PDB file of C-alpha atoms in Angstrom:
ATOM      1  CA  UNK A   1     -10.850 -41.708 -39.374  1.00  0.00           C
ATOM      2  CA  UNK A   2     -14.328 -40.791 -38.253  1.00  0.00           C
ATOM      3  CA  UNK A   3     -15.766 -43.271 -40.714  1.00  0.00           C
ATOM      4  CA  UNK A   4     -13.989 -46.180 -39.014  1.00  0.00           C
ATOM      5  CA  UNK A   5     -14.774 -45.114 -35.454  1.00  0.00           C
ATOM      6  CA  UNK A   6     -18.118 -46.974 -35.168  1.00  0.00           C
ATOM      7  CA  UNK A   7     -16.476 -50.074 -36.649  1.00  0.00           C
ATOM      8  CA  UNK A   8     -13.586 -49.818 -34.259  1.00  0.00           C
ATOM      9  CA  UNK A   9     -15.939 -49.355 -31.330  1.00  0.00           C
ATOM     10  CA  UNK A  10     -17.926 -52.361 -32.435  1.00  0.00           C
ATOM     11  CA  UNK A  11     -14.737 -54.373 -32.813  1.00  0.00           C
ATOM     12  CA  UNK A  12     -13.539 -53.272 -29.358  1.00  0.00           C
ATOM     13  CA  UNK A  13     -16.932 -54.123 -27.845  1.00  0.00           C
ATOM     14  CA  UNK A  14     -16.870 -57.613 -29.392  1.00  0.00           C
ATOM     15  CA  UNK A  15     -13.322 -58.136 -28.142  1.00  0.00           C
ATOM     16  CA  UNK A  16     -14.336 -57.148 -24.601  1.00  0.00           C
ATOM     17  CA  UNK A  17     -17.411 -59.391 -24.664  1.00  0.00           C
ATOM     18  CA  UNK A  18     -15.453 -62.373 -25.929  1.00  0.00           C
ATOM     19  CA  UNK A  19     -12.778 -61.828 -23.262  1.00  0.00           C
ATOM     20  CA  UNK A  20     -15.454 -61.640 -20.554  1.00  0.00           C
ATOM     21  CA  UNK A  21     -17.133 -64.795 -21.867  1.00  0.00           C
ATOM     22  CA  UNK A  22     -13.774 -66.605 -21.958  1.00  0.00           C
ATOM     23  CA  UNK A  23     -12.983 -65.555 -18.371  1.00  0.00           C
ATOM     24  CA  UNK A  24     -16.408 -66.732 -17.214  1.00  0.00           C
ATOM     25  CA  UNK A  25     -15.908 -70.062 -18.995  1.00  0.00           C
ATOM     26  CA  UNK A  26     -12.586 -70.514 -17.227  1.00  0.00           C
ATOM     27  CA  UNK A  27     -14.086 -69.942 -13.773  1.00  0.00           C
ATOM     28  CA  UNK A  28     -16.872 -72.435 -14.458  1.00  0.00           C
ATOM     29  CA  UNK A  29     -14.322 -74.964 -15.648  1.00  0.00           C
ATOM     30  CA  UNK A  30     -12.203 -74.418 -12.535  1.00  0.00           C
ATOM     31  CA  UNK A  31     -15.245 -75.090 -10.339  1.00  0.00           C
ATOM     32  CA  UNK A  32     -16.135 -78.148 -12.390  1.00  0.00           C
ATOM     33  CA  UNK A  33     -12.596 -79.430 -12.143  1.00  0.00           C
ATOM     34  CA  UNK A  34     -12.589 -78.893  -8.373  1.00  0.00           C
ATOM     35  CA  UNK A  35     -15.882 -80.761  -8.087  1.00  0.00           C
ATOM     36  CA  UNK A  36     -14.630 -83.622 -10.249  1.00  0.00           C
ATOM     37  CA  UNK A  37     -11.413 -83.903  -8.237  1.00  0.00           C
ATOM     38  CA  UNK A  38     -13.432 -84.066  -5.029  1.00  0.00           C
ATOM     39  CA  UNK A  39     -15.683 -86.738  -6.542  1.00  0.00           C
ATOM     40  CA  UNK A  40     -12.595 -88.685  -7.664  1.00  0.00           C
ATOM     41  CA  UNK A  41     -11.150 -88.556  -4.137  1.00  0.00           C
ATOM     42  CA  UNK A  42     -14.454 -89.747  -2.658  1.00  0.00           C
ATOM     43  CA  UNK A  43     -14.507 -92.664  -5.104  1.00  0.00           C
ATOM     44  CA  UNK A  44     -10.896 -93.527  -4.247  1.00  0.00           C
ATOM     45  CA  UNK A  45     -11.611 -93.489  -0.503  1.00  0.00           C
ATOM     46  CA  UNK A  46     -14.837 -95.464  -0.955  1.00  0.00           C
ATOM     47  CA  UNK A  47     -12.968 -98.111  -2.936  1.00  0.00           C
ATOM     48  CA  UNK A  48     -10.387 -98.360  -0.147  1.00  0.00           C
ATOM     49  CA  UNK A  49     -13.194 -98.570   2.422  1.00  0.00           C
ATOM     50  CA  UNK A  50     -14.810-101.475   0.564  1.00  0.00           C
ATOM     51  CA  UNK A  51     -11.447-103.237   0.353  1.00  0.00           C
ATOM     52  CA  UNK A  52     -10.903-102.824   4.103  1.00  0.00           C
ATOM     53  CA  UNK A  53     -14.429-104.063   4.857  1.00  0.00           C
ATOM     54  CA  UNK A  54     -13.769-107.190   2.793  1.00  0.00           C
ATOM     55  CA  UNK A  55     -10.482-107.714   4.656  1.00  0.00           C
ATOM     56  CA  UNK A  56     -12.278-107.227   7.965  1.00  0.00           C
ATOM     57  CA  UNK A  57     -14.880-109.871   7.107  1.00  0.00           C
ATOM     58  CA  UNK A  58     -12.120-112.285   6.070  1.00  0.00           C
ATOM     59  CA  UNK A  59     -10.159-111.653   9.278  1.00  0.00           C
ATOM     60  CA  UNK A  60     -13.272-112.105  11.421  1.00  0.00           C
ATOM     61  CA  UNK A  61     -13.997-115.453   9.750  1.00  0.00           C
ATOM     62  CA  UNK A  62     -10.401-116.571  10.345  1.00  0.00           C
ATOM     63  CA  UNK A  63     -10.653-115.441  13.973  1.00  0.00           C
ATOM     64  CA  UNK A  64     -13.809-117.500  14.533  1.00  0.00           C
ATOM     65  CA  UNK A  65     -12.099-120.555  13.024  1.00  0.00           C
ATOM     66  CA  UNK A  66      -8.961-120.033  15.125  1.00  0.00           C
ATOM     67  CA  UNK A  67     -11.044-119.659  18.286  1.00  0.00           C
ATOM     68  CA  UNK A  68     -12.840-122.932  17.501  1.00  0.00           C
ATOM     69  CA  UNK A  69      -9.506-124.658  16.869  1.00  0.00           C
ATOM     70  CA  UNK A  70      -8.145-123.237  20.129  1.00  0.00           C
ATOM     71  CA  UNK A  71     -11.147-124.471  22.082  1.00  0.00           C
ATOM     72  CA  UNK A  72     -10.696-127.959  20.623  1.00  0.00           C
ATOM     73  CA  UNK A  73      -6.936-127.885  21.303  1.00  0.00           C
ATOM     74  CA  UNK A  74      -7.542-126.831  24.919  1.00  0.00           C
ATOM     75  CA  UNK A  75     -10.006-129.705  25.390  1.00  0.00           C
ATOM     76  CA  UNK A  76      -7.532-132.139  23.825  1.00  0.00           C
ATOM     77  CA  UNK A  77      -4.721-130.821  26.033  1.00  0.00           C
ATOM     78  CA  UNK A  78      -6.877-131.138  29.171  1.00  0.00           C
ATOM     79  CA  UNK A  79      -7.899-134.673  28.194  1.00  0.00           C
ATOM     80  CA  UNK A  80      -4.288-135.666  27.451  1.00  0.00           C
ATOM     81  CA  UNK A  81      -3.084-134.125  30.732  1.00  0.00           C
ATOM     82  CA  UNK A  82      -5.758-136.026  32.691  1.00  0.00           C
ATOM     83  CA  UNK A  83      -4.831-139.249  30.920  1.00  0.00           C
ATOM     84  CA  UNK A  84      -1.136-138.662  31.646  1.00  0.00           C
ATOM     85  CA  UNK A  85      -1.913-137.991  35.323  1.00  0.00           C
ATOM     86  CA  UNK A  86      -3.996-141.171  35.473  1.00  0.00           C
ATOM     87  CA  UNK A  87      -1.125-143.235  34.025  1.00  0.00           C
ATOM     88  CA  UNK A  88       1.345-141.588  36.406  1.00  0.00           C
ATOM     89  CA  UNK A  89      -0.820-142.617  39.386  1.00  0.00           C
ATOM     90  CA  UNK A  90      -1.072-146.159  38.049  1.00  0.00           C
ATOM     91  CA  UNK A  91       2.718-146.236  37.603  1.00  0.00           C
ATOM     92  CA  UNK A  92       3.138-145.185  41.237  1.00  0.00           C
ATOM     93  CA  UNK A  93       1.135-148.250  42.305  1.00  0.00           C
ATOM     94  CA  UNK A  94       2.847-150.621  39.805  1.00  0.00           C
ATOM     95  CA  UNK A  95       6.416-149.319  39.322  1.00  0.00           C
ATOM     96  CA  UNK A  96       7.648-152.379  37.390  1.00  0.00           C
ATOM     97  CA  UNK A  97       4.928-152.531  34.728  1.00  0.00           C
ATOM     98  CA  UNK A  98       6.685-151.802  31.407  1.00  0.00           C
ATOM     99  CA  UNK A  99       3.488-151.785  29.354  1.00  0.00           C
ATOM    100  CA  UNK A 100       2.012-149.203  31.681  1.00  0.00           C
ATOM    101  CA  UNK A 101       5.273-147.211  31.486  1.00  0.00           C
ATOM    102  CA  UNK A 102       5.019-147.045  27.675  1.00  0.00           C
ATOM    103  CA  UNK A 103       1.403-145.880  27.899  1.00  0.00           C
ATOM    104  CA  UNK A 104       2.345-143.255  30.479  1.00  0.00           C
ATOM    105  CA  UNK A 105       5.198-142.009  28.285  1.00  0.00           C
ATOM    106  CA  UNK A 106       2.906-141.851  25.249  1.00  0.00           C
ATOM    107  CA  UNK A 107       0.247-139.970  27.241  1.00  0.00           C
ATOM    108  CA  UNK A 108       2.831-137.476  28.554  1.00  0.00           C
ATOM    109  CA  UNK A 109       4.102-136.867  25.017  1.00  0.00           C
ATOM    110  CA  UNK A 110       0.549-136.374  23.784  1.00  0.00           C
ATOM    111  CA  UNK A 111      -0.173-133.925  26.620  1.00  0.00           C
ATOM    112  CA  UNK A 112       2.962-131.956  25.775  1.00  0.00           C
ATOM    113  CA  UNK A 113       2.112-131.866  22.081  1.00  0.00           C
ATOM    114  CA  UNK A 114      -1.469-130.781  22.739  1.00  0.00           C
ATOM    115  CA  UNK A 115      -0.279-128.094  25.101  1.00  0.00           C
ATOM    116  CA  UNK A 116       2.187-126.740  22.509  1.00  0.00           C
ATOM    117  CA  UNK A 117      -0.527-126.695  19.854  1.00  0.00           C
ATOM    118  CA  UNK A 118      -2.878-124.801  22.190  1.00  0.00           C
ATOM    119  CA  UNK A 119      -0.119-122.303  22.989  1.00  0.00           C
ATOM    120  CA  UNK A 120       0.551-121.626  19.291  1.00  0.00           C
ATOM    121  CA  UNK A 121      -3.164-121.225  18.609  1.00  0.00           C
ATOM    122  CA  UNK A 122      -3.476-118.809  21.536  1.00  0.00           C
ATOM    123  CA  UNK A 123      -0.745-116.688  19.969  1.00  0.00           C
ATOM    124  CA  UNK A 124      -2.452-116.856  16.567  1.00  0.00           C
ATOM    125  CA  UNK A 125      -5.786-115.813  18.066  1.00  0.00           C
ATOM    126  CA  UNK A 126      -4.126-112.815  19.749  1.00  0.00           C
ATOM    127  CA  UNK A 127      -2.459-111.783  16.504  1.00  0.00           C
ATOM    128  CA  UNK A 128      -5.704-112.113  14.565  1.00  0.00           C
ATOM    129  CA  UNK A 129      -7.589-110.103  17.208  1.00  0.00           C
ATOM    130  CA  UNK A 130      -5.052-107.282  16.821  1.00  0.00           C
ATOM    131  CA  UNK A 131      -5.411-107.473  13.027  1.00  0.00           C
ATOM    132  CA  UNK A 132      -9.211-107.262  13.303  1.00  0.00           C
ATOM    133  CA  UNK A 133      -8.902-104.304  15.665  1.00  0.00           C
ATOM    134  CA  UNK A 134      -6.522-102.435  13.347  1.00  0.00           C
ATOM    135  CA  UNK A 135      -8.748-103.092  10.348  1.00  0.00           C
ATOM    136  CA  UNK A 136     -11.782-101.854  12.324  1.00  0.00           C
ATOM    137  CA  UNK A 137      -9.853 -98.667  13.076  1.00  0.00           C
ATOM    138  CA  UNK A 138      -8.997 -98.236   9.374  1.00  0.00           C
ATOM    139  CA  UNK A 139     -12.655 -98.706   8.402  1.00  0.00           C
ATOM    140  CA  UNK A 140     -13.783 -96.117  10.968  1.00  0.00           C
ATOM    141  CA  UNK A 141     -11.104 -93.668   9.812  1.00  0.00           C
ATOM    142  CA  UNK A 142     -12.050 -94.072   6.149  1.00  0.00           C
ATOM    143  CA  UNK A 143     -15.750 -93.631   6.920  1.00  0.00           C
ATOM    144  CA  UNK A 144     -14.947 -90.406   8.771  1.00  0.00           C
ATOM    145  CA  UNK A 145     -12.743 -89.179   5.916  1.00  0.00           C
ATOM    146  CA  UNK A 146     -15.441 -89.924   3.334  1.00  0.00           C
ATOM    147  CA  UNK A 147     -18.062 -88.091   5.422  1.00  0.00           C
ATOM    148  CA  UNK A 148     -15.739 -85.072   5.614  1.00  0.00           C
ATOM    149  CA  UNK A 149     -15.162 -85.121   1.862  1.00  0.00           C
ATOM    150  CA  UNK A 150     -18.903 -85.403   1.155  1.00  0.00           C
ATOM    151  CA  UNK A 151     -19.616 -82.433   3.412  1.00  0.00           C
ATOM    152  CA  UNK A 152     -17.226 -80.354   1.284  1.00  0.00           C
ATOM    153  CA  UNK A 153     -19.088 -81.189  -1.911  1.00  0.00           C
TER     154      UNK A 153
END
C-alpha cells in the first residue's frame, strides 16, 4: 500500500483542486448571471421609457391640435351668438318679418351648434391634458427606476 500512497495523494490533490476550480467557476457565473439579469431589466425599462416618451409626444401634438380647434370653435360660437343676438334685436323692431325670423332661427341654431361643439372640445382638451399628465408621471417614474437600477450595477 505504501507504493500507491503518493499516487493516491496526487489523485486526492487533483480532485480537491478541480473541485475548488469548479466552485470558483460557479461563483463567477452567478455574478455574471446577476449582472446580465440587471442589464436585461435596464434594457426592458429603457424600452418602456422610450415607448412612453413617444406616446407623450403624440399626446402633446394632439393636445395642441385640440386647443387650436377649441379656440376656433369658441370664436365661431361667439360670432354665432352675436349674430343671433343681432337678429333677435331686429326681430323685436320688426315682429312680422318672416324672412328675418328665418334668419334669426338659423342664427340661433348655429349658435347652439357652435356652443355644443366648443363644449365637447373643452371636454376633449381636459381629457387629453390628464392623459399627458399621467404619461409625464410614467416617464418620470421610469427614469427614476432606471437610475436606481444603474446605480446597482
